[in-house]
Amino acid sequence: MCQWSTVCEMSDSEDDDIPQLSSHALAALQEFYAEQKQSLNPGGDDKYNVGVIEENWQLSQFWYSQDTALRLAQEAIAAAGEGGRIACVSAPSVYQKLRELHGGDISVYIFEYDKRFAIYGEEFVFYDYNSPLDLPGRVAEHSFDIVVADPPYLSEECLRKTSQTIRFLTRGKVLLCTGAIMEEQAAQLLGVKMCKFIPEHSRNLANDFRCYTNYDSGLDYET
């Protein structure tokens, strides 16, 4: 029994006035919440789709287009060779495309600051470019046949620190994706040269973006 009968009567009256969602509106709302939950915690067969985890612009995240992600993934596989190991440093689009294409047939790891990518289990390695060599013990020096890297910021500091990570991880080959304005610094730090292939993003960027390698790559030839 309510001790405050007047308040209870008012509450009952107000409940009667609250508009009720139609079955269609309720279904749409439930679908929306399901999509939001999926974007936060994707799983199943879709978890490797490029874009399944939304870009976070505050982390300077801009995903590659499907075609670019595919081209870079194919290049990484060709460069690594059969049974090779691939490290994707701040390049989740390439990692996702590699996994989408080949499932568990290849050895590939994703080094990322964004912990949403921890859904990829043991293949996820937390990575902060500000601490370029602060990596778990299970990541051995020079243990990857190729490193695909996309430093999050177009700055000399970010490229310099990321380059430390790249040199630690790679057995030799480097595929770097960054702005055209970083060409000179990239050459000095990693011995890479600009490729003919021009990568594209799912959202157009104002900066001129390019690919660089330190080996004779397929990105210098038309396909």
PDB file of C-alpha atoms in Angstrom:
ATOM      1  CA  MET A   1       0.000   0.000   0.000  1.00  0.00           C
ATOM      2  CA  CYS A   2       1.316   3.447  -0.897  1.00  0.00           C
ATOM      3  CA  GLN A   3       1.898   5.829   1.987  1.00  0.00           C
ATOM      4  CA  TRP A   4       1.643   8.811  -0.343  1.00  0.00           C
ATOM      5  CA  SER A   5      -1.727   8.169  -1.966  1.00  0.00           C
ATOM      6  CA  THR A   6      -1.824  11.478  -3.856  1.00  0.00           C
ATOM      7  CA  VAL A   7       1.559  10.838  -5.437  1.00  0.00           C
ATOM      8  CA  CYS A   8       0.558   7.287  -6.335  1.00  0.00           C
ATOM      9  CA  GLU A   9      -2.615   8.491  -7.995  1.00  0.00           C
ATOM     10  CA  MET A  10      -0.649  11.043  -9.989  1.00  0.00           C
ATOM     11  CA  SER A  11       1.869   8.379 -11.019  1.00  0.00           C
ATOM     12  CA  ASP A  12      -0.897   6.062 -12.179  1.00  0.00           C
ATOM     13  CA  SER A  13      -2.399   8.880 -14.182  1.00  0.00           C
ATOM     14  CA  GLU A  14       0.936   9.813 -15.716  1.00  0.00           C
ATOM     15  CA  ASP A  15       1.575   6.177 -16.669  1.00  0.00           C
ATOM     16  CA  ASP A  16      -1.663   6.177 -18.597  1.00  0.00           C
ATOM     17  CA  ASP A  17      -0.493   9.239 -20.545  1.00  0.00           C
ATOM     18  CA  ILE A  18       2.911   7.790 -21.552  1.00  0.00           C
ATOM     19  CA  PRO A  19       2.821   7.045 -25.287  1.00  0.00           C
ATOM     20  CA  GLN A  20       3.348   3.393 -26.162  1.00  0.00           C
ATOM     21  CA  LEU A  21       5.639   2.353 -29.021  1.00  0.00           C
ATOM     22  CA  SER A  22       4.049   0.511 -31.880  1.00  0.00           C
ATOM     23  CA  SER A  23       5.291  -3.003 -32.575  1.00  0.00           C
ATOM     24  CA  HIS A  24       7.141  -1.713 -35.674  1.00  0.00           C
ATOM     25  CA  ALA A  25       8.804   1.121 -33.751  1.00  0.00           C
ATOM     26  CA  LEU A  26       9.782  -1.234 -30.941  1.00  0.00           C
ATOM     27  CA  ALA A  27      11.290  -3.693 -33.429  1.00  0.00           C
ATOM     28  CA  ALA A  28      13.254  -0.868 -35.071  1.00  0.00           C
ATOM     29  CA  LEU A  29      14.537   0.288 -31.691  1.00  0.00           C
ATOM     30  CA  GLN A  30      15.612  -3.226 -30.770  1.00  0.00           C
ATOM     31  CA  GLU A  31      17.418  -3.569 -34.101  1.00  0.00           C
ATOM     32  CA  PHE A  32      19.205  -0.272 -33.479  1.00  0.00           C
ATOM     33  CA  TYR A  33      20.414  -1.415 -30.048  1.00  0.00           C
ATOM     34  CA  ALA A  34      21.527  -4.740 -31.522  1.00  0.00           C
ATOM     35  CA  GLU A  35      23.555  -2.911 -34.189  1.00  0.00           C
ATOM     36  CA  GLN A  36      25.123  -0.688 -31.538  1.00  0.00           C
ATOM     37  CA  LYS A  37      26.069  -3.737 -29.476  1.00  0.00           C
ATOM     38  CA  GLN A  38      27.513  -5.408 -32.577  1.00  0.00           C
ATOM     39  CA  SER A  39      29.645  -2.343 -33.375  1.00  0.00           C
ATOM     40  CA  LEU A  40      31.079  -2.439 -29.851  1.00  0.00           C
ATOM     41  CA  ASN A  41      31.587  -6.190 -29.781  1.00  0.00           C
ATOM     42  CA  PRO A  42      31.470  -7.666 -33.271  1.00  0.00           C
ATOM     43  CA  GLY A  43      31.803 -11.395 -33.619  1.00  0.00           C
ATOM     44  CA  GLY A  44      31.060 -14.379 -35.769  1.00  0.00           C
ATOM     45  CA  ASP A  45      31.786 -14.423 -39.463  1.00  0.00           C
ATOM     46  CA  ASP A  46      31.601 -10.624 -39.754  1.00  0.00           C
ATOM     47  CA  LYS A  47      34.246  -9.675 -37.231  1.00  0.00           C
ATOM     48  CA  TYR A  48      36.978  -9.430 -39.861  1.00  0.00           C
ATOM     49  CA  ASN A  49      35.055  -7.169 -42.234  1.00  0.00           C
ATOM     50  CA  VAL A  50      36.838  -3.867 -42.812  1.00  0.00           C
ATOM     51  CA  GLY A  51      34.763  -1.223 -41.042  1.00  0.00           C
ATOM     52  CA  VAL A  52      32.974  -3.588 -38.643  1.00  0.00           C
ATOM     53  CA  ILE A  53      34.713  -1.594 -35.905  1.00  0.00           C
ATOM     54  CA  GLU A  54      33.900   2.035 -36.562  1.00  0.00           C
ATOM     55  CA  GLU A  55      36.582   4.688 -37.013  1.00  0.00           C
ATOM     56  CA  ASN A  56      37.443   6.767 -33.968  1.00  0.00           C
ATOM     57  CA  TRP A  57      38.641  10.094 -35.302  1.00  0.00           C
ATOM     58  CA  GLN A  58      39.961  11.086 -31.879  1.00  0.00           C
ATOM     59  CA  LEU A  59      42.491   8.278 -32.355  1.00  0.00           C
ATOM     60  CA  SER A  60      43.170   9.458 -35.927  1.00  0.00           C
ATOM     61  CA  GLN A  61      41.576   6.331 -37.390  1.00  0.00           C
ATOM     62  CA  PHE A  62      40.725   6.296 -41.084  1.00  0.00           C
ATOM     63  CA  TRP A  63      40.065   2.907 -42.625  1.00  0.00           C
ATOM     64  CA  TYR A  64      41.234   1.958 -46.115  1.00  0.00           C
ATOM     65  CA  SER A  65      38.759   1.345 -48.894  1.00  0.00           C
ATOM     66  CA  GLN A  66      37.982  -2.309 -49.603  1.00  0.00           C
ATOM     67  CA  ASP A  67      40.101  -2.247 -52.778  1.00  0.00           C
ATOM     68  CA  THR A  68      43.107  -0.715 -51.020  1.00  0.00           C
ATOM     69  CA  ALA A  69      42.873  -3.095 -48.066  1.00  0.00           C
ATOM     70  CA  LEU A  70      42.767  -6.002 -50.519  1.00  0.00           C
ATOM     71  CA  ARG A  71      45.746  -4.755 -52.539  1.00  0.00           C
ATOM     72  CA  LEU A  72      47.885  -4.211 -49.439  1.00  0.00           C
ATOM     73  CA  ALA A  73      46.908  -7.584 -47.987  1.00  0.00           C
ATOM     74  CA  GLN A  74      47.846  -9.318 -51.232  1.00  0.00           C
ATOM     75  CA  GLU A  75      51.164  -7.489 -51.304  1.00  0.00           C
ATOM     76  CA  ALA A  76      51.916  -8.467 -47.715  1.00  0.00           C
ATOM     77  CA  ILE A  77      51.235 -12.138 -48.451  1.00  0.00           C
ATOM     78  CA  ALA A  78      53.407 -12.091 -51.573  1.00  0.00           C
ATOM     79  CA  ALA A  79      56.245 -10.377 -49.690  1.00  0.00           C
ATOM     80  CA  ALA A  80      56.047 -12.663 -46.646  1.00  0.00           C
ATOM     81  CA  GLY A  81      56.087 -15.827 -48.726  1.00  0.00           C
ATOM     82  CA  GLU A  82      54.566 -19.203 -47.929  1.00  0.00           C
ATOM     83  CA  GLY A  83      54.362 -19.739 -44.193  1.00  0.00           C
ATOM     84  CA  GLY A  84      55.529 -16.171 -43.568  1.00  0.00           C
ATOM     85  CA  ARG A  85      54.674 -13.971 -40.605  1.00  0.00           C
ATOM     86  CA  ILE A  86      53.038 -10.570 -41.010  1.00  0.00           C
ATOM     87  CA  ALA A  87      52.805  -7.742 -38.463  1.00  0.00           C
ATOM     88  CA  CYS A  88      50.202  -5.009 -38.957  1.00  0.00           C
ATOM     89  CA  VAL A  89      51.223  -1.980 -36.910  1.00  0.00           C
ATOM     90  CA  SER A  90      48.392   0.551 -36.577  1.00  0.00           C
ATOM     91  CA  ALA A  91      46.970  -0.923 -39.798  1.00  0.00           C
ATOM     92  CA  PRO A  92      43.839  -2.819 -38.736  1.00  0.00           C
ATOM     93  CA  SER A  93      42.209  -2.656 -42.177  1.00  0.00           C
ATOM     94  CA  VAL A  94      45.039  -4.736 -43.624  1.00  0.00           C
ATOM     95  CA  TYR A  95      44.885  -7.208 -40.737  1.00  0.00           C
ATOM     96  CA  GLN A  96      41.126  -7.619 -41.160  1.00  0.00           C
ATOM     97  CA  LYS A  97      41.428  -8.173 -44.903  1.00  0.00           C
ATOM     98  CA  LEU A  98      44.201 -10.730 -44.398  1.00  0.00           C
ATOM     99  CA  ARG A  99      42.038 -12.648 -41.954  1.00  0.00           C
ATOM    100  CA  GLU A 100      38.922 -12.314 -44.094  1.00  0.00           C
ATOM    101  CA  LEU A 101      40.774 -13.776 -47.058  1.00  0.00           C
ATOM    102  CA  HIS A 102      42.790 -16.502 -45.407  1.00  0.00           C
ATOM    103  CA  GLY A 103      41.265 -17.305 -42.024  1.00  0.00           C
ATOM    104  CA  GLY A 104      43.826 -19.232 -40.004  1.00  0.00           C
ATOM    105  CA  ASP A 105      46.006 -20.126 -42.994  1.00  0.00           C
ATOM    106  CA  ILE A 106      48.525 -17.335 -42.335  1.00  0.00           C
ATOM    107  CA  SER A 107      50.371 -15.980 -39.321  1.00  0.00           C
ATOM    108  CA  VAL A 108      49.415 -12.342 -38.764  1.00  0.00           C
ATOM    109  CA  TYR A 109      49.301 -10.062 -35.731  1.00  0.00           C
ATOM    110  CA  ILE A 110      47.683  -6.699 -35.140  1.00  0.00           C
ATOM    111  CA  PHE A 111      49.556  -4.111 -33.052  1.00  0.00           C
ATOM    112  CA  GLU A 112      46.995  -1.532 -31.936  1.00  0.00           C
ATOM    113  CA  TYR A 113      46.356   1.082 -29.246  1.00  0.00           C
ATOM    114  CA  ASP A 114      42.574   0.723 -29.575  1.00  0.00           C
ATOM    115  CA  LYS A 115      41.570  -2.119 -27.279  1.00  0.00           C
ATOM    116  CA  ARG A 116      38.383  -2.790 -29.229  1.00  0.00           C
ATOM    117  CA  PHE A 117      40.620  -4.887 -31.467  1.00  0.00           C
ATOM    118  CA  ALA A 118      41.259  -7.229 -28.553  1.00  0.00           C
ATOM    119  CA  ILE A 119      38.352  -9.242 -29.984  1.00  0.00           C
ATOM    120  CA  TYR A 120      41.040 -10.837 -32.160  1.00  0.00           C
ATOM    121  CA  GLY A 121      42.433 -12.692 -29.181  1.00  0.00           C
ATOM    122  CA  GLU A 122      46.074 -13.738 -29.086  1.00  0.00           C
ATOM    123  CA  GLU A 123      46.748 -12.016 -32.399  1.00  0.00           C
ATOM    124  CA  PHE A 124      46.056  -8.624 -30.782  1.00  0.00           C
ATOM    125  CA  VAL A 125      49.053  -6.884 -29.230  1.00  0.00           C
ATOM    126  CA  PHE A 126      48.440  -3.651 -27.351  1.00  0.00           C
ATOM    127  CA  TYR A 127      50.706  -1.006 -28.853  1.00  0.00           C
ATOM    128  CA  ASP A 128      51.387   2.626 -27.976  1.00  0.00           C
ATOM    129  CA  TYR A 129      53.763   4.332 -30.381  1.00  0.00           C
ATOM    130  CA  ASN A 130      54.918   6.567 -27.520  1.00  0.00           C
ATOM    131  CA  SER A 131      56.515   3.442 -26.018  1.00  0.00           C
ATOM    132  CA  PRO A 132      57.784   1.847 -29.235  1.00  0.00           C
ATOM    133  CA  LEU A 133      59.623  -1.086 -27.662  1.00  0.00           C
ATOM    134  CA  ASP A 134      57.228  -1.777 -24.807  1.00  0.00           C
ATOM    135  CA  LEU A 135      56.007  -5.075 -26.245  1.00  0.00           C
ATOM    136  CA  PRO A 136      55.095  -8.349 -24.532  1.00  0.00           C
ATOM    137  CA  GLY A 137      57.729 -11.045 -24.220  1.00  0.00           C
ATOM    138  CA  ARG A 138      55.888 -13.294 -26.653  1.00  0.00           C
ATOM    139  CA  VAL A 139      56.824 -10.838 -29.429  1.00  0.00           C
ATOM    140  CA  ALA A 140      60.376 -11.727 -30.403  1.00  0.00           C
ATOM    141  CA  GLU A 141      62.812  -9.396 -32.107  1.00  0.00           C
ATOM    142  CA  HIS A 142      63.031  -9.758 -35.902  1.00  0.00           C
ATOM    143  CA  SER A 143      60.253 -12.359 -35.943  1.00  0.00           C
ATOM    144  CA  PHE A 144      58.169 -11.050 -38.857  1.00  0.00           C
ATOM    145  CA  ASP A 145      58.922 -11.401 -42.556  1.00  0.00           C
ATOM    146  CA  ILE A 146      57.175  -8.115 -43.309  1.00  0.00           C
ATOM    147  CA  VAL A 147      55.788  -5.255 -41.232  1.00  0.00           C
ATOM    148  CA  VAL A 148      52.857  -3.268 -42.633  1.00  0.00           C
ATOM    149  CA  ALA A 149      52.667   0.012 -40.723  1.00  0.00           C
ATOM    150  CA  ASP A 150      50.455   3.075 -40.844  1.00  0.00           C
ATOM    151  CA  PRO A 151      51.549   5.577 -38.150  1.00  0.00           C
ATOM    152  CA  PRO A 152      48.452   7.339 -36.796  1.00  0.00           C
ATOM    153  CA  TYR A 153      49.827  10.878 -37.044  1.00  0.00           C
ATOM    154  CA  LEU A 154      51.675  12.781 -39.758  1.00  0.00           C
ATOM    155  CA  SER A 155      54.504  13.969 -37.569  1.00  0.00           C
ATOM    156  CA  GLU A 156      58.232  13.333 -37.436  1.00  0.00           C
ATOM    157  CA  GLU A 157      57.951  12.188 -33.824  1.00  0.00           C
ATOM    158  CA  CYS A 158      55.259   9.614 -34.560  1.00  0.00           C
ATOM    159  CA  LEU A 159      57.103   8.237 -37.576  1.00  0.00           C
ATOM    160  CA  ARG A 160      60.411   8.121 -35.714  1.00  0.00           C
ATOM    161  CA  LYS A 161      58.951   6.176 -32.781  1.00  0.00           C
ATOM    162  CA  THR A 162      56.927   3.855 -35.005  1.00  0.00           C
ATOM    163  CA  SER A 163      60.088   3.199 -37.017  1.00  0.00           C
ATOM    164  CA  GLN A 164      61.755   1.877 -33.866  1.00  0.00           C
ATOM    165  CA  THR A 165      58.965  -0.664 -33.556  1.00  0.00           C
ATOM    166  CA  ILE A 166      59.188  -1.586 -37.226  1.00  0.00           C
ATOM    167  CA  ARG A 167      62.946  -2.155 -37.084  1.00  0.00           C
ATOM    168  CA  PHE A 168      62.526  -4.319 -33.972  1.00  0.00           C
ATOM    169  CA  LEU A 169      59.833  -6.497 -35.530  1.00  0.00           C
ATOM    170  CA  THR A 170      60.951  -7.003 -39.120  1.00  0.00           C
ATOM    171  CA  ARG A 171      63.410  -9.475 -40.555  1.00  0.00           C
ATOM    172  CA  GLY A 172      63.895  -7.012 -43.381  1.00  0.00           C
ATOM    173  CA  LYS A 173      60.811  -6.039 -45.371  1.00  0.00           C
ATOM    174  CA  VAL A 174      58.773  -2.929 -44.623  1.00  0.00           C
ATOM    175  CA  LEU A 175      55.540  -1.669 -46.176  1.00  0.00           C
ATOM    176  CA  LEU A 176      54.836   1.806 -44.814  1.00  0.00           C
ATOM    177  CA  CYS A 177      51.684   3.832 -45.465  1.00  0.00           C
ATOM    178  CA  THR A 178      51.793   7.516 -44.586  1.00  0.00           C
ATOM    179  CA  GLY A 179      51.528  10.970 -46.076  1.00  0.00           C
ATOM    180  CA  ALA A 180      53.527  12.093 -49.090  1.00  0.00           C
ATOM    181  CA  ILE A 181      54.980  14.868 -46.935  1.00  0.00           C
ATOM    182  CA  MET A 182      56.789  12.210 -44.889  1.00  0.00           C
ATOM    183  CA  GLU A 183      58.756  10.870 -47.868  1.00  0.00           C
ATOM    184  CA  GLU A 184      62.145  12.273 -46.840  1.00  0.00           C
ATOM    185  CA  GLN A 185      61.846  11.244 -43.199  1.00  0.00           C
ATOM    186  CA  ALA A 186      60.630   7.761 -44.176  1.00  0.00           C
ATOM    187  CA  ALA A 187      63.628   7.268 -46.449  1.00  0.00           C
ATOM    188  CA  GLN A 188      66.025   8.355 -43.703  1.00  0.00           C
ATOM    189  CA  LEU A 189      64.460   6.258 -40.960  1.00  0.00           C
ATOM    190  CA  LEU A 190      63.555   3.078 -42.833  1.00  0.00           C
ATOM    191  CA  GLY A 191      65.287   3.177 -46.205  1.00  0.00           C
ATOM    192  CA  VAL A 192      61.950   3.032 -48.029  1.00  0.00           C
ATOM    193  CA  LYS A 193      60.942   4.604 -51.330  1.00  0.00           C
ATOM    194  CA  MET A 194      57.559   5.793 -52.564  1.00  0.00           C
ATOM    195  CA  CYS A 195      55.525   3.335 -54.673  1.00  0.00           C
ATOM    196  CA  LYS A 196      53.364   4.085 -57.700  1.00  0.00           C
ATOM    197  CA  PHE A 197      50.277   2.614 -56.077  1.00  0.00           C
ATOM    198  CA  ILE A 198      48.153   5.280 -54.381  1.00  0.00           C
ATOM    199  CA  PRO A 199      46.099   3.992 -51.425  1.00  0.00           C
ATOM    200  CA  GLU A 200      42.565   5.224 -50.862  1.00  0.00           C
ATOM    201  CA  HIS A 201      40.425   5.461 -47.743  1.00  0.00           C
ATOM    202  CA  SER A 202      36.741   4.814 -47.242  1.00  0.00           C
ATOM    203  CA  ARG A 203      36.462   8.514 -46.397  1.00  0.00           C
ATOM    204  CA  ASN A 204      38.382  10.986 -48.529  1.00  0.00           C
ATOM    205  CA  LEU A 205      41.345  12.537 -46.727  1.00  0.00           C
ATOM    206  CA  ALA A 206      42.717  15.979 -47.400  1.00  0.00           C
ATOM    207  CA  ASN A 207      46.317  14.757 -47.146  1.00  0.00           C
ATOM    208  CA  ASP A 208      48.120  13.138 -50.061  1.00  0.00           C
ATOM    209  CA  PHE A 209      48.623   9.558 -48.871  1.00  0.00           C
ATOM    210  CA  ARG A 210      51.186   7.115 -50.271  1.00  0.00           C
ATOM    211  CA  CYS A 211      52.826   3.707 -49.817  1.00  0.00           C
ATOM    212  CA  TYR A 212      56.542   3.075 -49.340  1.00  0.00           C
ATOM    213  CA  THR A 213      58.618  -0.125 -49.386  1.00  0.00           C
ATOM    214  CA  ASN A 214      62.263  -1.050 -48.919  1.00  0.00           C
ATOM    215  CA  TYR A 215      62.058  -3.892 -51.451  1.00  0.00           C
ATOM    216  CA  ASP A 216      60.962  -4.408 -55.051  1.00  0.00           C
ATOM    217  CA  SER A 217      57.207  -4.623 -54.528  1.00  0.00           C
ATOM    218  CA  GLY A 218      54.150  -5.310 -56.645  1.00  0.00           C
ATOM    219  CA  LEU A 219      52.867  -1.870 -55.637  1.00  0.00           C
ATOM    220  CA  ASP A 220      55.118  -0.380 -58.298  1.00  0.00           C
ATOM    221  CA  TYR A 221      53.301  -2.202 -61.089  1.00  0.00           C
ATOM    222  CA  GLU A 222      49.801  -1.899 -62.525  1.00  0.00           C
ATOM    223  CA  THR A 223      47.364  -4.749 -61.926  1.00  0.00           C
TER     224      THR A 223
END
